[in-house]
mmCIF file of C-alpha atoms in Angstrom:
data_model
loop_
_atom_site.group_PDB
_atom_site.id
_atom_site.type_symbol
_atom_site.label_atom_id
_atom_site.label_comp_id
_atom_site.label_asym_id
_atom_site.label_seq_id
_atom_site.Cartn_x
_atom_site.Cartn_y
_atom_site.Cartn_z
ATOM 1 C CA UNK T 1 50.152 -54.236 18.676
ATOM 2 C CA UNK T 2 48.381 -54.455 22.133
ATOM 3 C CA UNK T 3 48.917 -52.304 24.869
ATOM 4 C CA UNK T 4 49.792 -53.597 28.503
ATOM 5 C CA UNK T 5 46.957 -53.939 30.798
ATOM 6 C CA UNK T 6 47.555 -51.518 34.164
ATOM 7 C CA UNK T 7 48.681 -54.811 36.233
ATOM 8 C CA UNK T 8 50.999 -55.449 34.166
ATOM 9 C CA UNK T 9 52.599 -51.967 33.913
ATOM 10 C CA UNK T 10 52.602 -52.366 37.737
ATOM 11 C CA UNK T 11 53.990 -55.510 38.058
ATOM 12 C CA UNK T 12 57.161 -54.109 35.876
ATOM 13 C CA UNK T 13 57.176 -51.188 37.768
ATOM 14 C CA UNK T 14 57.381 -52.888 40.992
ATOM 15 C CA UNK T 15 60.142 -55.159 39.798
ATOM 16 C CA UNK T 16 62.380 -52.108 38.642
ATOM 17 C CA UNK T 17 62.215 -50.852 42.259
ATOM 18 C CA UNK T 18 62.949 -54.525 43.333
ATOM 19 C CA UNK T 19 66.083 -54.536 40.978
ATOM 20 C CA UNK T 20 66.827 -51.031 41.923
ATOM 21 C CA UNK T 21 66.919 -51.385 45.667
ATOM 22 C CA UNK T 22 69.104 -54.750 44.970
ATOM 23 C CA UNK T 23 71.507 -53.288 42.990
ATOM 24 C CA UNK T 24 71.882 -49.948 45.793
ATOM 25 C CA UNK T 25 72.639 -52.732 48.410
ATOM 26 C CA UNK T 26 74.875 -54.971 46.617
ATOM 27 C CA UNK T 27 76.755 -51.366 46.072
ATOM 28 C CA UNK T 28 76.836 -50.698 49.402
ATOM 29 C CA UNK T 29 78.016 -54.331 50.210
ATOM 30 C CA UNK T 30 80.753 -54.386 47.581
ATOM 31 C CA UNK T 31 81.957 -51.433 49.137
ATOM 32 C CA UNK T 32 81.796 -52.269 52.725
ATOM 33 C CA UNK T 33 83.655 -55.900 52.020
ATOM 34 C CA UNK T 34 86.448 -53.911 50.081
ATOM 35 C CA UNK T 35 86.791 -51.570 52.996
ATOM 36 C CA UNK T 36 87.028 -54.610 55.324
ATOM 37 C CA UNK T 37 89.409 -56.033 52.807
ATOM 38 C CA UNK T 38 87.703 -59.326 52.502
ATOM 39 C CA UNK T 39 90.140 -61.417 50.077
ATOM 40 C CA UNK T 40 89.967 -65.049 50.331
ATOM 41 C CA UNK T 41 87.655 -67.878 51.414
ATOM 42 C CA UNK T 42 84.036 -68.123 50.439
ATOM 43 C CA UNK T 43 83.336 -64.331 51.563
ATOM 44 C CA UNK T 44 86.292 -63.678 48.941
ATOM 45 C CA UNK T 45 84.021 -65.118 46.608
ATOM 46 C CA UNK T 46 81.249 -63.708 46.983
ATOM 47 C CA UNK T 47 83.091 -60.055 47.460
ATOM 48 C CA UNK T 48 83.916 -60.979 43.587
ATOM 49 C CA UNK T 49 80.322 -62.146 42.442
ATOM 50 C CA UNK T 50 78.768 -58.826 44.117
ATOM 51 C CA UNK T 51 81.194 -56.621 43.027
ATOM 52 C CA UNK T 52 80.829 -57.720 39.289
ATOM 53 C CA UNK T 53 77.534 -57.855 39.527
ATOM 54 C CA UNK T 54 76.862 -54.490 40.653
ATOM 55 C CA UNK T 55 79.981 -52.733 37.659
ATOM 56 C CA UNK T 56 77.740 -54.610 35.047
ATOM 57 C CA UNK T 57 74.252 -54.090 36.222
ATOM 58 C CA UNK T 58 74.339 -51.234 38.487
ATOM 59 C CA UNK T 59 75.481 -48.146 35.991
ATOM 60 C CA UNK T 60 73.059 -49.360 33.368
ATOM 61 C CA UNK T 61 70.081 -49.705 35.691
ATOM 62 C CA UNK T 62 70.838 -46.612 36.618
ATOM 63 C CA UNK T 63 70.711 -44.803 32.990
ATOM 64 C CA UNK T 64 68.254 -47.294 31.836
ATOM 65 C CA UNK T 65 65.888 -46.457 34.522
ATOM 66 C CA UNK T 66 64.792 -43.440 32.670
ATOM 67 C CA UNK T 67 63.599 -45.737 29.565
ATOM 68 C CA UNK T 68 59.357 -44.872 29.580
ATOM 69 C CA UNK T 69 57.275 -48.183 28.916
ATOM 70 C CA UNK T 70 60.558 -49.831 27.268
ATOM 71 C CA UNK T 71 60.475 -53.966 26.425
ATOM 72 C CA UNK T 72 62.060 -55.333 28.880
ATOM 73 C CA UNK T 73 64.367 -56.623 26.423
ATOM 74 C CA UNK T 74 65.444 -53.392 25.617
ATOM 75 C CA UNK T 75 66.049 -52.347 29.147
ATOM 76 C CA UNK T 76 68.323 -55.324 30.140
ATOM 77 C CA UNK T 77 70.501 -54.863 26.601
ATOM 78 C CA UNK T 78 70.785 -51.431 28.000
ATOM 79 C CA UNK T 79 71.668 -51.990 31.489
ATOM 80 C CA UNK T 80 74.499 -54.820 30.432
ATOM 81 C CA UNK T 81 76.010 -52.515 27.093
ATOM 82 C CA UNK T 82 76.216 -49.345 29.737
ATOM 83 C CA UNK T 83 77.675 -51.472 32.699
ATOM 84 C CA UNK T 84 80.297 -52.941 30.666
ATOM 85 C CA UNK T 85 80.963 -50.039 28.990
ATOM 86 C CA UNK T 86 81.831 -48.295 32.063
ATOM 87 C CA UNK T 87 83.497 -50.665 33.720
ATOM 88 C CA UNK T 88 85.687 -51.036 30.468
ATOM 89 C CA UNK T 89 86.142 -47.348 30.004
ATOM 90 C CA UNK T 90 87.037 -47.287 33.817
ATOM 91 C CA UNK T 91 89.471 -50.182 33.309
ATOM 92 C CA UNK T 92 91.267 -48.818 30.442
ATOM 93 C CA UNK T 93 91.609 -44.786 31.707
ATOM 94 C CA UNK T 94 93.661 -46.383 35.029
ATOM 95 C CA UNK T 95 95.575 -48.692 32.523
ATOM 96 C CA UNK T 96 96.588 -45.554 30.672
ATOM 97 C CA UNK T 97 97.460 -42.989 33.133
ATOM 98 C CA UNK T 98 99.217 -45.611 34.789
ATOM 99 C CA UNK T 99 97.109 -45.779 38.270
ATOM 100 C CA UNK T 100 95.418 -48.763 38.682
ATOM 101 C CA UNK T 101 93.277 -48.422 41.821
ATOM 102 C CA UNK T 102 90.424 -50.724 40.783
ATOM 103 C CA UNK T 103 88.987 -49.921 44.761
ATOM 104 C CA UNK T 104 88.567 -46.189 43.810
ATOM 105 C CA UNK T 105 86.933 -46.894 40.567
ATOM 106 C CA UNK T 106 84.528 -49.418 42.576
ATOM 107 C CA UNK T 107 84.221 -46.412 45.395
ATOM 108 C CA UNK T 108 83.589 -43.640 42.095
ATOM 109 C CA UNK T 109 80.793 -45.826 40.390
ATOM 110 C CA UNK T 110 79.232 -46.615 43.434
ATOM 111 C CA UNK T 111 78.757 -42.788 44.529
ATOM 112 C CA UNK T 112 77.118 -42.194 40.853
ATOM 113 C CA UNK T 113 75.113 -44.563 40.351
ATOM 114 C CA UNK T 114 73.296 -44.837 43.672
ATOM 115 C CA UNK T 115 71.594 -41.700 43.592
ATOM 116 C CA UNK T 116 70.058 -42.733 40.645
ATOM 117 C CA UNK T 117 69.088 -45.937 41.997
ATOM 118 C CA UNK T 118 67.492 -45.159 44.631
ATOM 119 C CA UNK T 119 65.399 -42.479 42.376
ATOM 120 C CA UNK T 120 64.320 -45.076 40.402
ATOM 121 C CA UNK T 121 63.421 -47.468 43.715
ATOM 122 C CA UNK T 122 61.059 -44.139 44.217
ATOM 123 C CA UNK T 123 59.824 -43.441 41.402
ATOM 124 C CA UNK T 124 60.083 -46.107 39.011
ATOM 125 C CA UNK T 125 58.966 -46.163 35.379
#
């Protein structure tokens, strides 16, 4: 088994910070265009593609951003299985206490994961 050569560890590195700082903004836009209440026309749709995008990659960049020297393999399957997993956790605690307010949960992810993101945008592994 070879080792990676120091540009490639950099090259990874710098793409985590790339991904990192993409998913904090497409947070941030997510939850700017649901404040605005953007619903319909081509902004609609892209509202939905960003705000999917960032409850399926955005909590699981977040945890798997403290995965040392990881396959990238291994980080994506981590980043996907923890974004859907809280976004279907999410979905199914509103669905059973009864209060489905899919904004909040949008608002509540955003807050926890983009600490985390940007840390990782700094200091990436």
């Amino acid at each position: 088994m070879s080792t990676p050569s120091a540009a490639e560890l950099t090259r990874a590195r710098t793409a985590r910070r790339y991904v990192a700082i993409l998913l904090v903004a497409a947070g941030v836009v997510a939850c700017a265009m649901n404040l605005a209440n953007i619903t319909g026309g081509a902004l609609g749709e892209f509202r939905l593609l960003v705000t999917i995008g960032f409850l399926l990659l955005g909590p699981g960049w977040a945890a798997a951003g403290f995965l040392r020297r990881a396959p990238a393999a291994h980080v994506w399957l981590l980043t996907l299985g923890v974004g859907t997993a809280v976004t279907l956790i999410g979905g199914q605690i509103m669905v059973s206490l009864g209060i489905w307010e899919p904004s909040l949960a949008l608002f509540v992810v955003t807050l926890l994961s983009v600490p985390f993101l940007l840390r990782h945008a700094v200091v990436a592994q």
